[in-house]
mmCIF file of C-alpha atoms in Angstrom:
data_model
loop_
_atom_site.group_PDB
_atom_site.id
_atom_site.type_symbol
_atom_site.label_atom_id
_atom_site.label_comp_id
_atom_site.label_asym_id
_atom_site.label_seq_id
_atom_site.Cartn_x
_atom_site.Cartn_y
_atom_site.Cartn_z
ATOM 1 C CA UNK W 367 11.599 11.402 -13.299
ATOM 2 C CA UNK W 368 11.845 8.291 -15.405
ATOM 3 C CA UNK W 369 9.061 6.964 -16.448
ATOM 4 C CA UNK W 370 7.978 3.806 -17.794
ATOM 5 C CA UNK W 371 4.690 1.997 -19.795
ATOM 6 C CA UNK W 372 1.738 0.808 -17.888
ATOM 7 C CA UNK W 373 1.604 -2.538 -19.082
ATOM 8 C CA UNK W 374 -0.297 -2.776 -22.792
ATOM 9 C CA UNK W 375 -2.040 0.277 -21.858
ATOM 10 C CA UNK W 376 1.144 2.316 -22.781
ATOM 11 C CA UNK W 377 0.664 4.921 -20.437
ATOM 12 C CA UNK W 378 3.749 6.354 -19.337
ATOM 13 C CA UNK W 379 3.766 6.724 -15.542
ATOM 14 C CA UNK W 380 6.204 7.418 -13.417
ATOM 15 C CA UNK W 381 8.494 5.213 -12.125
ATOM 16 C CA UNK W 382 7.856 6.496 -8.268
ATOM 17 C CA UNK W 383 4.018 6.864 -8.228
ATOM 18 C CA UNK W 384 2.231 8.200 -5.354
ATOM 19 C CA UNK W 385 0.507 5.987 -2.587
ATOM 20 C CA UNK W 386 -2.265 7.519 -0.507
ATOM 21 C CA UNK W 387 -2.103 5.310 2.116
ATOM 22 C CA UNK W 388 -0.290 7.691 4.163
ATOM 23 C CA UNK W 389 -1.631 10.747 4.010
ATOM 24 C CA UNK W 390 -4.960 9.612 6.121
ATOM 25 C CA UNK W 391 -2.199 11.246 8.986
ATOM 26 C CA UNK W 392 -2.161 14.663 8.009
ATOM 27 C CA UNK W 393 -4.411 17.858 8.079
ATOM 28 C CA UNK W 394 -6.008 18.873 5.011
ATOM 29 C CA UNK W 395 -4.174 21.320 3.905
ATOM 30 C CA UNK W 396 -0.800 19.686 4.804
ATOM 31 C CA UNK W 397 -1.706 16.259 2.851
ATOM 32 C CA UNK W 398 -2.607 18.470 -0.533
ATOM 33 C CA UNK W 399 0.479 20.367 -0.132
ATOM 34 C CA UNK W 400 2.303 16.972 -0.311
ATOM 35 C CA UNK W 401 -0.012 15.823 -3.197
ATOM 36 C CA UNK W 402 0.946 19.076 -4.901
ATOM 37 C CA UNK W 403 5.005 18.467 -4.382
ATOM 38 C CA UNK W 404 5.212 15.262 -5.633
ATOM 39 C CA UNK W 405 3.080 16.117 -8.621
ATOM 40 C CA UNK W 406 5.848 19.259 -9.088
ATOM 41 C CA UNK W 407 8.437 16.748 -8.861
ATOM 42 C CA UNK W 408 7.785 14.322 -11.353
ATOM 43 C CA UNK W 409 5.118 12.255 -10.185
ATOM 44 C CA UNK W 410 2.576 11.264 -12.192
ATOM 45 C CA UNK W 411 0.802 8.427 -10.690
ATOM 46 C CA UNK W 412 -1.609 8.965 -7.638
ATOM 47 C CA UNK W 413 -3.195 5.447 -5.763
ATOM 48 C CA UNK W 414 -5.860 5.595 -3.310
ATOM 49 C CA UNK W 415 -8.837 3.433 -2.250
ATOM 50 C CA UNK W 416 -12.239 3.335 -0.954
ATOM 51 C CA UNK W 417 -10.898 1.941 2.537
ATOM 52 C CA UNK W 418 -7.990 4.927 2.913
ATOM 53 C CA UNK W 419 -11.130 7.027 5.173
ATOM 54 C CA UNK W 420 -10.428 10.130 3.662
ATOM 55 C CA UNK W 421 -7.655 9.943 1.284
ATOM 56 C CA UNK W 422 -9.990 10.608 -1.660
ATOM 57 C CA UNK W 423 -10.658 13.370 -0.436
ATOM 58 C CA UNK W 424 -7.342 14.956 0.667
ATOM 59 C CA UNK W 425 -5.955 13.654 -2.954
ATOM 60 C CA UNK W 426 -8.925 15.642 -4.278
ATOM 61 C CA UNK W 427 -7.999 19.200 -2.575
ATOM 62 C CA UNK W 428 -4.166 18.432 -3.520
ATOM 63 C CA UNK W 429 -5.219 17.997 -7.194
ATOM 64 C CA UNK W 430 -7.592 21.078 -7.421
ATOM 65 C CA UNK W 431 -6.607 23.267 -10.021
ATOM 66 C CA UNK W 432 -4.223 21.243 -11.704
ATOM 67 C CA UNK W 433 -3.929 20.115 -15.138
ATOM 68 C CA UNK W 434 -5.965 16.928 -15.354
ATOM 69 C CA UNK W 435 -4.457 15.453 -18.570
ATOM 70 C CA UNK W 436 -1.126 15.980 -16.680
ATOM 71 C CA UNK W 437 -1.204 12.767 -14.355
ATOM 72 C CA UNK W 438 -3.315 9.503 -13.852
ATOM 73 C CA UNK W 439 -5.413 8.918 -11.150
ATOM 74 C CA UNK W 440 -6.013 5.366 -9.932
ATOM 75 C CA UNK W 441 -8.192 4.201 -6.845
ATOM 76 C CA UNK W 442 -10.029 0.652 -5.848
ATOM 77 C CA UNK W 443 -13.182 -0.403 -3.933
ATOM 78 C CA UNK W 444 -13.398 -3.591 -1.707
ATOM 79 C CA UNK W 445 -17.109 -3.668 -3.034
ATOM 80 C CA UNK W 446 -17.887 -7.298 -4.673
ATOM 81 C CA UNK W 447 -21.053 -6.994 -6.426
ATOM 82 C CA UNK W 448 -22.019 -3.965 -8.896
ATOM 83 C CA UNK W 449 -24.020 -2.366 -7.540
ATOM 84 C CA UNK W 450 -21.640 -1.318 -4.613
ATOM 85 C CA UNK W 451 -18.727 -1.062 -7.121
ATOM 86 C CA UNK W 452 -21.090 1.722 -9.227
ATOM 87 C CA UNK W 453 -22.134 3.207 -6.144
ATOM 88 C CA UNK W 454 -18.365 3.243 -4.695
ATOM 89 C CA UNK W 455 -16.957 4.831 -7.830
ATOM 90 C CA UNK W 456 -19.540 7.322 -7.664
ATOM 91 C CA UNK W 457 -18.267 8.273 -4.092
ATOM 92 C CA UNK W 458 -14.602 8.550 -5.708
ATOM 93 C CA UNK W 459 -15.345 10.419 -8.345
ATOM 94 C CA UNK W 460 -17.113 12.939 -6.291
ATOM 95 C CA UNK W 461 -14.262 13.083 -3.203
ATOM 96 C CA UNK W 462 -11.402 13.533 -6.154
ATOM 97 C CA UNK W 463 -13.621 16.209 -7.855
ATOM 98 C CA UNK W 464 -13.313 14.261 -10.811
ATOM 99 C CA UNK W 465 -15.518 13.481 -13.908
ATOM 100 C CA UNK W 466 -13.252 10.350 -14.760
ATOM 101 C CA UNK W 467 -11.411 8.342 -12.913
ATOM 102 C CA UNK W 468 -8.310 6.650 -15.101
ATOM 103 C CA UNK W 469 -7.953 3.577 -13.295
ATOM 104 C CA UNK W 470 -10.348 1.787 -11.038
ATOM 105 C CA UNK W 471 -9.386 -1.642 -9.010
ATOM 106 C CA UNK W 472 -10.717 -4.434 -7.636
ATOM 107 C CA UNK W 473 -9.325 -4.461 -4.391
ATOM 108 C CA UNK W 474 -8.081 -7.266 -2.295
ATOM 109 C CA UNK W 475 -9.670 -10.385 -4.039
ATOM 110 C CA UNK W 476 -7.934 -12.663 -1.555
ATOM 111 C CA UNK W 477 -9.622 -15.827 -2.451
ATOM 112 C CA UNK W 478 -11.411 -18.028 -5.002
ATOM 113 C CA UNK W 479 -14.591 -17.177 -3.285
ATOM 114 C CA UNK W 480 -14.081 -13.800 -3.697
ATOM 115 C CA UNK W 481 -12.645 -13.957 -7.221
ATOM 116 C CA UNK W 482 -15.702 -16.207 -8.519
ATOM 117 C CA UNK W 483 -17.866 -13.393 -6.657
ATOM 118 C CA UNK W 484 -16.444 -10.757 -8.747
ATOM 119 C CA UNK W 485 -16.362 -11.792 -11.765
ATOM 120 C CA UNK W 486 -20.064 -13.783 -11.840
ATOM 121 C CA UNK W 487 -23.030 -12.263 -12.491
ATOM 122 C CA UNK W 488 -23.829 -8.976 -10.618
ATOM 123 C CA UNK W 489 -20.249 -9.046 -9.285
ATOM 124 C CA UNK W 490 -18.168 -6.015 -9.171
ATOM 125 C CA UNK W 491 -16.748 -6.771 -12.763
ATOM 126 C CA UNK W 492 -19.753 -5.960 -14.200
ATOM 127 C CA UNK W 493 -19.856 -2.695 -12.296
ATOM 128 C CA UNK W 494 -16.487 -1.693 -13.765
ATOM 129 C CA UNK W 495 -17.905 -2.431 -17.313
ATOM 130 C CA UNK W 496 -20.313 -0.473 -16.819
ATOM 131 C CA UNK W 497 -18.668 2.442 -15.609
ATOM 132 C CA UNK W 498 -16.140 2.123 -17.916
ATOM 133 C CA UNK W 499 -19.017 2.361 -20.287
ATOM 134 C CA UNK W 500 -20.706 5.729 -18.715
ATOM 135 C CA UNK W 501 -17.529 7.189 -18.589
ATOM 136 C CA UNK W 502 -16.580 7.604 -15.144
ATOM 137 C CA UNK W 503 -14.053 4.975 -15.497
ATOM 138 C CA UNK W 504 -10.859 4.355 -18.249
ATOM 139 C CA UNK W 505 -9.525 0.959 -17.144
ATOM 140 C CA UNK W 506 -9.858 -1.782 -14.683
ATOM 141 C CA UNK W 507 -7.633 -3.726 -12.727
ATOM 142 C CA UNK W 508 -7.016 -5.761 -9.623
ATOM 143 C CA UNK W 509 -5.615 -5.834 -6.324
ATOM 144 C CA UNK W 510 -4.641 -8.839 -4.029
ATOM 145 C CA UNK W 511 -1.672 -10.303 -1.842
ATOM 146 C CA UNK W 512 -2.264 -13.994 -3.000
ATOM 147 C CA UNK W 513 -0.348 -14.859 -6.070
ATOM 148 C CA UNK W 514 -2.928 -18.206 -6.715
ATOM 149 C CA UNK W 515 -5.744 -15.989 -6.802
ATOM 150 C CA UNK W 516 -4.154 -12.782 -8.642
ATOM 151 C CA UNK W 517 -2.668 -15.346 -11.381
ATOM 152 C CA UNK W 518 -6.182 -17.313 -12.468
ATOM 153 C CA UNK W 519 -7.854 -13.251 -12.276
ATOM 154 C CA UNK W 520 -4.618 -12.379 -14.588
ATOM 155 C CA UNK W 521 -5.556 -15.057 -16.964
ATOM 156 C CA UNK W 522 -9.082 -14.113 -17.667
ATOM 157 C CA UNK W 523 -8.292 -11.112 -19.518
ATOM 158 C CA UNK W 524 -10.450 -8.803 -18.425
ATOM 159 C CA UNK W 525 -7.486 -6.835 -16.206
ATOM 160 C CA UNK W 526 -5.542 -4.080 -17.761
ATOM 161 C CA UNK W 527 -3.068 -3.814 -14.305
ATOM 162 C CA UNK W 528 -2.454 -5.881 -11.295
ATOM 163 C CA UNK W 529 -1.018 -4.560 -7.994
ATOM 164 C CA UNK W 530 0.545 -6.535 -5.247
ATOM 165 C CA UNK W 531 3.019 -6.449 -2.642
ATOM 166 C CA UNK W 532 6.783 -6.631 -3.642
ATOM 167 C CA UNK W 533 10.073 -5.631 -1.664
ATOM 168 C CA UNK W 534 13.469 -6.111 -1.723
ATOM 169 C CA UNK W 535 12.968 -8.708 1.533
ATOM 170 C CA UNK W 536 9.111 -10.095 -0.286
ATOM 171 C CA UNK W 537 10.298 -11.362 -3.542
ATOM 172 C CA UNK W 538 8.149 -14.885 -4.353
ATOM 173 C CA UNK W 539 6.162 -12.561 -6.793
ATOM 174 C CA UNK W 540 9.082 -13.026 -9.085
ATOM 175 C CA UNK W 541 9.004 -16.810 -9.567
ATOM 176 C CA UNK W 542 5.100 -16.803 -11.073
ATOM 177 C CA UNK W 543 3.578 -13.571 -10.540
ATOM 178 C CA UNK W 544 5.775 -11.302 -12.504
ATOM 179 C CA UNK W 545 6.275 -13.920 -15.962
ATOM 180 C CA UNK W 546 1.981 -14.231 -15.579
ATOM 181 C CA UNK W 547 1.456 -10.726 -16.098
ATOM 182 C CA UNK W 548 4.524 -10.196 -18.516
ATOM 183 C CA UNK W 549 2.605 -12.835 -20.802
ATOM 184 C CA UNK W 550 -0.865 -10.999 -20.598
ATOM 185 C CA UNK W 551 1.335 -7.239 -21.016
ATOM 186 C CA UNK W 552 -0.398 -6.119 -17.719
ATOM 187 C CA UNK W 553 0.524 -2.734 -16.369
ATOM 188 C CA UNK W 554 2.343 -3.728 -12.526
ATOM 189 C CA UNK W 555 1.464 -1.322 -9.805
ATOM 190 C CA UNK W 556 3.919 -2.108 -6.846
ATOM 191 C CA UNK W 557 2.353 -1.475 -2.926
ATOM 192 C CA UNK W 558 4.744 -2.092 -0.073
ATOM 193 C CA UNK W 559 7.494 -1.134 -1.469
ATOM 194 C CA UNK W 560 8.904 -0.080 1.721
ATOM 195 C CA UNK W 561 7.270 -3.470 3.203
ATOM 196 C CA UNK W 562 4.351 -0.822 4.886
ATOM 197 C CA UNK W 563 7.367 1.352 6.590
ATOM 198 C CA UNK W 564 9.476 -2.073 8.130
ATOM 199 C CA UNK W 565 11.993 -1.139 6.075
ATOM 200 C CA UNK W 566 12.708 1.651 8.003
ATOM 201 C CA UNK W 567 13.555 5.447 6.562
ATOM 202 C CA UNK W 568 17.689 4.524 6.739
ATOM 203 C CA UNK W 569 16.655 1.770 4.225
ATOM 204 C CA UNK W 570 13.970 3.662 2.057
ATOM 205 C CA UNK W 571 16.729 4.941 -1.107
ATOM 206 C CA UNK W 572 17.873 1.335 -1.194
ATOM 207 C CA UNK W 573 14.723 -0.084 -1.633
ATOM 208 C CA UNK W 574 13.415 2.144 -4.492
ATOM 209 C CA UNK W 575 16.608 1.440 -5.912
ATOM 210 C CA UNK W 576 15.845 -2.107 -6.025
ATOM 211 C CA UNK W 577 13.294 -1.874 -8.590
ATOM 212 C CA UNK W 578 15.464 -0.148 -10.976
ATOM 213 C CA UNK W 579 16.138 -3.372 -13.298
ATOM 214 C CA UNK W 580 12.821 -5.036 -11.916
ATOM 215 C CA UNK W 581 10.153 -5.071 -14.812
ATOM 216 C CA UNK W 582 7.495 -3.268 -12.907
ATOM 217 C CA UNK W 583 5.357 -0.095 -14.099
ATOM 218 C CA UNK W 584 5.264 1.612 -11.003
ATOM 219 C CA UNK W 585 5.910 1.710 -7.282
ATOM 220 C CA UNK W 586 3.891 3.461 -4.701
ATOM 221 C CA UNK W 587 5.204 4.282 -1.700
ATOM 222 C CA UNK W 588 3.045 6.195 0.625
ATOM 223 C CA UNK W 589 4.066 10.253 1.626
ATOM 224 C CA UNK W 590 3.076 11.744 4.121
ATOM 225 C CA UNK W 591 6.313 14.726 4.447
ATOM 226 C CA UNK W 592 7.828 17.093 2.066
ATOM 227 C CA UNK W 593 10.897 15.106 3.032
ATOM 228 C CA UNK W 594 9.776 11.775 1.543
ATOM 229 C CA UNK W 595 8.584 13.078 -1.435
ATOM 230 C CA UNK W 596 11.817 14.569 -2.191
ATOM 231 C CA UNK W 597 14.034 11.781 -1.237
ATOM 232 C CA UNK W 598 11.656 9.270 -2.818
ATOM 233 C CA UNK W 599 11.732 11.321 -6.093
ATOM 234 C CA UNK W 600 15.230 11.984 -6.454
ATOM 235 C CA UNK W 601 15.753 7.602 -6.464
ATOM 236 C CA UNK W 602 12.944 7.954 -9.414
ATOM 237 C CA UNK W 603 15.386 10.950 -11.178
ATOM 238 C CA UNK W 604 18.976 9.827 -10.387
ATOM 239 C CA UNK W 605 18.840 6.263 -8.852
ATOM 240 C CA UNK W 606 20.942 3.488 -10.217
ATOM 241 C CA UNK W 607 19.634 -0.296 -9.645
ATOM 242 C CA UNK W 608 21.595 -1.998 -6.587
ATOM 243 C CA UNK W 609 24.417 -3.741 -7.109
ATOM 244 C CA UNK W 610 24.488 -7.180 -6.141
ATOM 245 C CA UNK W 611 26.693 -6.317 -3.101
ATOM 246 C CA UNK W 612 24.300 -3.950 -1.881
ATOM 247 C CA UNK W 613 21.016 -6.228 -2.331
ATOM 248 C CA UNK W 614 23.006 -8.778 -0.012
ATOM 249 C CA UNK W 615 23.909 -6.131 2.269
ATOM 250 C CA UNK W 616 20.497 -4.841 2.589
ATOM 251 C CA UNK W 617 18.755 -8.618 3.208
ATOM 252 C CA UNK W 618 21.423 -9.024 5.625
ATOM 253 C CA UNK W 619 20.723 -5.946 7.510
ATOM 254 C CA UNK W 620 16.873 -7.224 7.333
ATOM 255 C CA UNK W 621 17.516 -10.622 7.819
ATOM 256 C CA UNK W 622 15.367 -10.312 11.331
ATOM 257 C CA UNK W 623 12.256 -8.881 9.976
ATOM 258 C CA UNK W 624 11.401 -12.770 8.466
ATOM 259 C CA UNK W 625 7.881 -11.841 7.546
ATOM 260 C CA UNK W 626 6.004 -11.928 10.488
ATOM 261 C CA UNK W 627 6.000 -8.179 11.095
ATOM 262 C CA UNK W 628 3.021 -5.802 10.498
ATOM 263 C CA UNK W 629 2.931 -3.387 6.524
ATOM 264 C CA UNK W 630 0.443 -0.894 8.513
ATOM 265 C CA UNK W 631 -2.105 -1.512 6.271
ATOM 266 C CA UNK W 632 -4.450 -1.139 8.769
ATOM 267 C CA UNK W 633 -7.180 -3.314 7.383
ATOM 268 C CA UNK W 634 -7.165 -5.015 10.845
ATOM 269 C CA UNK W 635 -8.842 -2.031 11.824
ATOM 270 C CA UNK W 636 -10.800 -1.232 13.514
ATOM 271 C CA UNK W 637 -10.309 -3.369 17.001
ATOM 272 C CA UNK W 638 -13.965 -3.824 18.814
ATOM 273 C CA UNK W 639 -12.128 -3.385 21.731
ATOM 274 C CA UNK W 640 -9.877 0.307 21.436
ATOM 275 C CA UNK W 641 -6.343 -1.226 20.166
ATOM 276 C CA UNK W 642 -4.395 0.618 18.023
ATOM 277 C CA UNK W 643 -2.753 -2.540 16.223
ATOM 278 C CA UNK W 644 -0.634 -1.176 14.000
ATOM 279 C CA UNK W 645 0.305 1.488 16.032
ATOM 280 C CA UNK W 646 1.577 -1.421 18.780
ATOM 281 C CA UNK W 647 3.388 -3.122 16.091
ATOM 282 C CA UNK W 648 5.019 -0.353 14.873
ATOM 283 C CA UNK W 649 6.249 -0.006 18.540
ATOM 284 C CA UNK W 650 7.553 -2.650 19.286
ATOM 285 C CA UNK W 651 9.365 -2.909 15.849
ATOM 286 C CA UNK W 652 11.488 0.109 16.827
ATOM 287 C CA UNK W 653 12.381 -1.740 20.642
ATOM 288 C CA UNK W 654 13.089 -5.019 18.473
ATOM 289 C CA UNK W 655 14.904 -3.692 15.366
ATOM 290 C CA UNK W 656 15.911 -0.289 16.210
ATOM 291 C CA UNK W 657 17.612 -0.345 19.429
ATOM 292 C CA UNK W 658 14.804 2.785 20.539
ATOM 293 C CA UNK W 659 13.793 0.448 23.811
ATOM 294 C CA UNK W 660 13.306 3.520 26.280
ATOM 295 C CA UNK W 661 11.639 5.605 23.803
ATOM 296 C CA UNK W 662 8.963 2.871 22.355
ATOM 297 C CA UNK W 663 8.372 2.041 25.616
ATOM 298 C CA UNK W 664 7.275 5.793 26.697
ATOM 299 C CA UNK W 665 5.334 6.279 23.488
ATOM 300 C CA UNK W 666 3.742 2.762 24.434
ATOM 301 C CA UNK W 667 3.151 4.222 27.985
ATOM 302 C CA UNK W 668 1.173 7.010 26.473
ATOM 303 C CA UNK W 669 -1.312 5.022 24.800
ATOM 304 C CA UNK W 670 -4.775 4.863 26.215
ATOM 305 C CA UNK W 671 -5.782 1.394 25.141
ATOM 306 C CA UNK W 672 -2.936 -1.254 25.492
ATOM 307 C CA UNK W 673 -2.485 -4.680 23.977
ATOM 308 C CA UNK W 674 -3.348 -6.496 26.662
ATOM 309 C CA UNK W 675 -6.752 -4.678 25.698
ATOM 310 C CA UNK W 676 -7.283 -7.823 23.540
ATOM 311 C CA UNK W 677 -10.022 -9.903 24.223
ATOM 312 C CA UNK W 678 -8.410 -12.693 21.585
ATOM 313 C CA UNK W 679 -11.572 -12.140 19.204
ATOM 314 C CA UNK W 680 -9.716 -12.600 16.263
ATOM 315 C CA UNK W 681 -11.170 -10.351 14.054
ATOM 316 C CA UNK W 682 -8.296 -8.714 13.130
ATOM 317 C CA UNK W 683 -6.801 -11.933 11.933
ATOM 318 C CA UNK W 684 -9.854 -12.525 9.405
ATOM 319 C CA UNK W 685 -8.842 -9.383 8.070
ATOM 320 C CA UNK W 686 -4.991 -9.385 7.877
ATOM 321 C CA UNK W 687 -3.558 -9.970 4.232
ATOM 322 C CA UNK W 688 -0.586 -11.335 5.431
ATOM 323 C CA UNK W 689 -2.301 -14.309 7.728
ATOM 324 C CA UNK W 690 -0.357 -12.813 10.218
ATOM 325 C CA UNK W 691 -0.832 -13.679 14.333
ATOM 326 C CA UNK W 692 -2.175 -10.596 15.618
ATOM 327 C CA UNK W 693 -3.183 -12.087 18.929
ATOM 328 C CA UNK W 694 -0.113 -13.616 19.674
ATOM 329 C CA UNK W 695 2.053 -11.065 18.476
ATOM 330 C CA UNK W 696 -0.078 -8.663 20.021
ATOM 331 C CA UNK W 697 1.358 -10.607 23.251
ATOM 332 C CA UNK W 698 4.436 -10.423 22.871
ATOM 333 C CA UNK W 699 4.273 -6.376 22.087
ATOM 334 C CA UNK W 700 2.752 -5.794 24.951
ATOM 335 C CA UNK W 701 5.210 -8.493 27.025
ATOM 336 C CA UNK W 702 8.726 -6.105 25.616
ATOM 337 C CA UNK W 703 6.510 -2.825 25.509
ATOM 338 C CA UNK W 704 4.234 -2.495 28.856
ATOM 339 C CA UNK W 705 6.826 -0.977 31.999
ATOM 340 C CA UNK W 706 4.787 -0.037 34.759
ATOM 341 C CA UNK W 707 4.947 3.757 35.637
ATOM 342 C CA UNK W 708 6.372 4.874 31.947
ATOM 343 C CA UNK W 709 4.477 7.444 30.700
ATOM 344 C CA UNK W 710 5.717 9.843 27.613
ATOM 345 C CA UNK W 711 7.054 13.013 28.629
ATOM 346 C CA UNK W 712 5.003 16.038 28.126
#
């Protein structure tokens, strides 16, 4: 696996780190054997956070037993004051089974509000010092999807990593974002990767491969099959960058994703009133870009709580990252999706 500095910290991580995003899907004992295969294969880097329900702890079982000096463990906390930073590292520490934890992120700071809440007094800053200070922490960093925000946090120095959304189709981090934290010599941690699955698994090699000549640290695509982690590790072993030709054959291919579409994040969840957002999007993404119509449209017939289950709240907008129309798009899944008397087949 090649592997590659974290920033000024100098750690050397692997180029295809391990998101744990994914892995909320599986069974216990089926999410540590995929921790444990992509730590056999070259992995080094493992990314979780606070919000992933119980990713901690499945990363925990996976990592049981294993040589702790042998990989670095990262995770991040949506808390904004100290006191539920300490108290939220504490958690992690425990669900990893963990004395120290080697990175710990501020996660989401999605506005000046929130960055001035942070790092004032009592914010979650001052938690991380703190930790950092007892021990149960190594470094801290920060998380966010807006590059205004990320770049004045970047600039106070107090971040040894940032970590943000980049893909082959998402690529405005590279006219500000990337040269800010090249001049500070932070580590870059790389989420979406595979733009939260849009990319699709026929696109997944060429993606990874697009970050071969990109000055990142690390990208972490989330794993939740003994398949991905192979074919995710053997780009990080054997890939060679894309070739122009390919990059323009790939954006082509995408060219109808635009970026209105849904990274399954999921922190739109969860819906006051039953919907499974993502789940919807993801839906109707394989009837609009996959040519799957009949068989979204079962799977969409099998859900218990439909779209049109929106009462137009707008919660879920409040939390999206991405801005993103929920409601309306929400709409229109439910508009291509909903056939009456198409149910999945037992």
């Amino acid at each position: 696996m090649k592997r590659r500095p974290l920033g000024r910290l100098g750690w050397p991580v692997s180029f295809i780190g391990f998101g744990g995003i994914a892995i909320q899907r599986l069974d216990d004992e089926a999410a540590a054997a995929v921790v444990r295969a992509a730590l056999a294969t070259g992995v080094n880097f493992i990314d979780s956070a606070r919000g992933y329900s119980d990713s901690e702890v499945k990363i925990g079982k996976g990592i049981r037993g294993i040589d702790r000096a042998s990989f670095f463990l990262a995770t991040k906390s949506m808390a904004r004051t100290a006191e539920g930073l300490l108290a939220d590292i504490e958690k992690s520490r425990s669900n990893f089974g963990v004395e120290t934890i080697d990175l710990y992120q501020l996660h989401n700071v999605k506005d000046d509000a929130s960055l001035e809440q942070v790092l004032g007094p009592g914010g979650a800053l001052e938690g991380a010092e703190e930790a950092r200070r007892r021990g149960w922490i190594k470094e801290i960093g920060i998380t966010g999807h807006v590059t205004s925000v990320l770049e004045k946090a970047i600039a106070t120095g107090h971040f040894a990593t940032c970590q943000f959304p980049y893909n082959i189709i998402e690529t405005r981090v590279e006219e500000r974002l990337l040269p800010a934290c090249a001049e500070q010599e932070l580590g870059i941690i790389v989420m979406k990767p595979l733009a939260g699955g849009a990319l699709g698994p026929e696109w997944a090699e060429q993606s990874l491969r697009f970050f071969l000549d990109k000055p990142v640290s690390v990208i972490i695509p989330g794993m939740d099959s003994l398949d991905q982690v192979k074919a995710n590790c053997r780009v990080g072993r054997d890939g060679q960058p894309l070739t122009a030709e390919e990059t323009a054959q790939v954006r082509e291919a995408l060219r109808s994703l635009g970026e209105r579409f849904c990274r399954r994040c999921e922190y739109c969840m969860p819906c006051p009133h039953g919907v499974n957002i993502p789940l919807a999007f993801l839906l109707h993404g394989y009837w609009s870009r996959y040519n799957l119509q009949g068989w979204a449209q079962e799977r969409y017939g099998a859900m218990a709580i439909k779209a049109d289950a929106c009462r137009e709240c707008g919660v879920c907008e409040t939390r999206c990252p991405y801005d993103l129309p929920i409601r309306e798009m929400l709409k229109e899944a439910h508009a291509n999706l909903d056939v009456p008397g198409v149910k999945q087949e037992k």
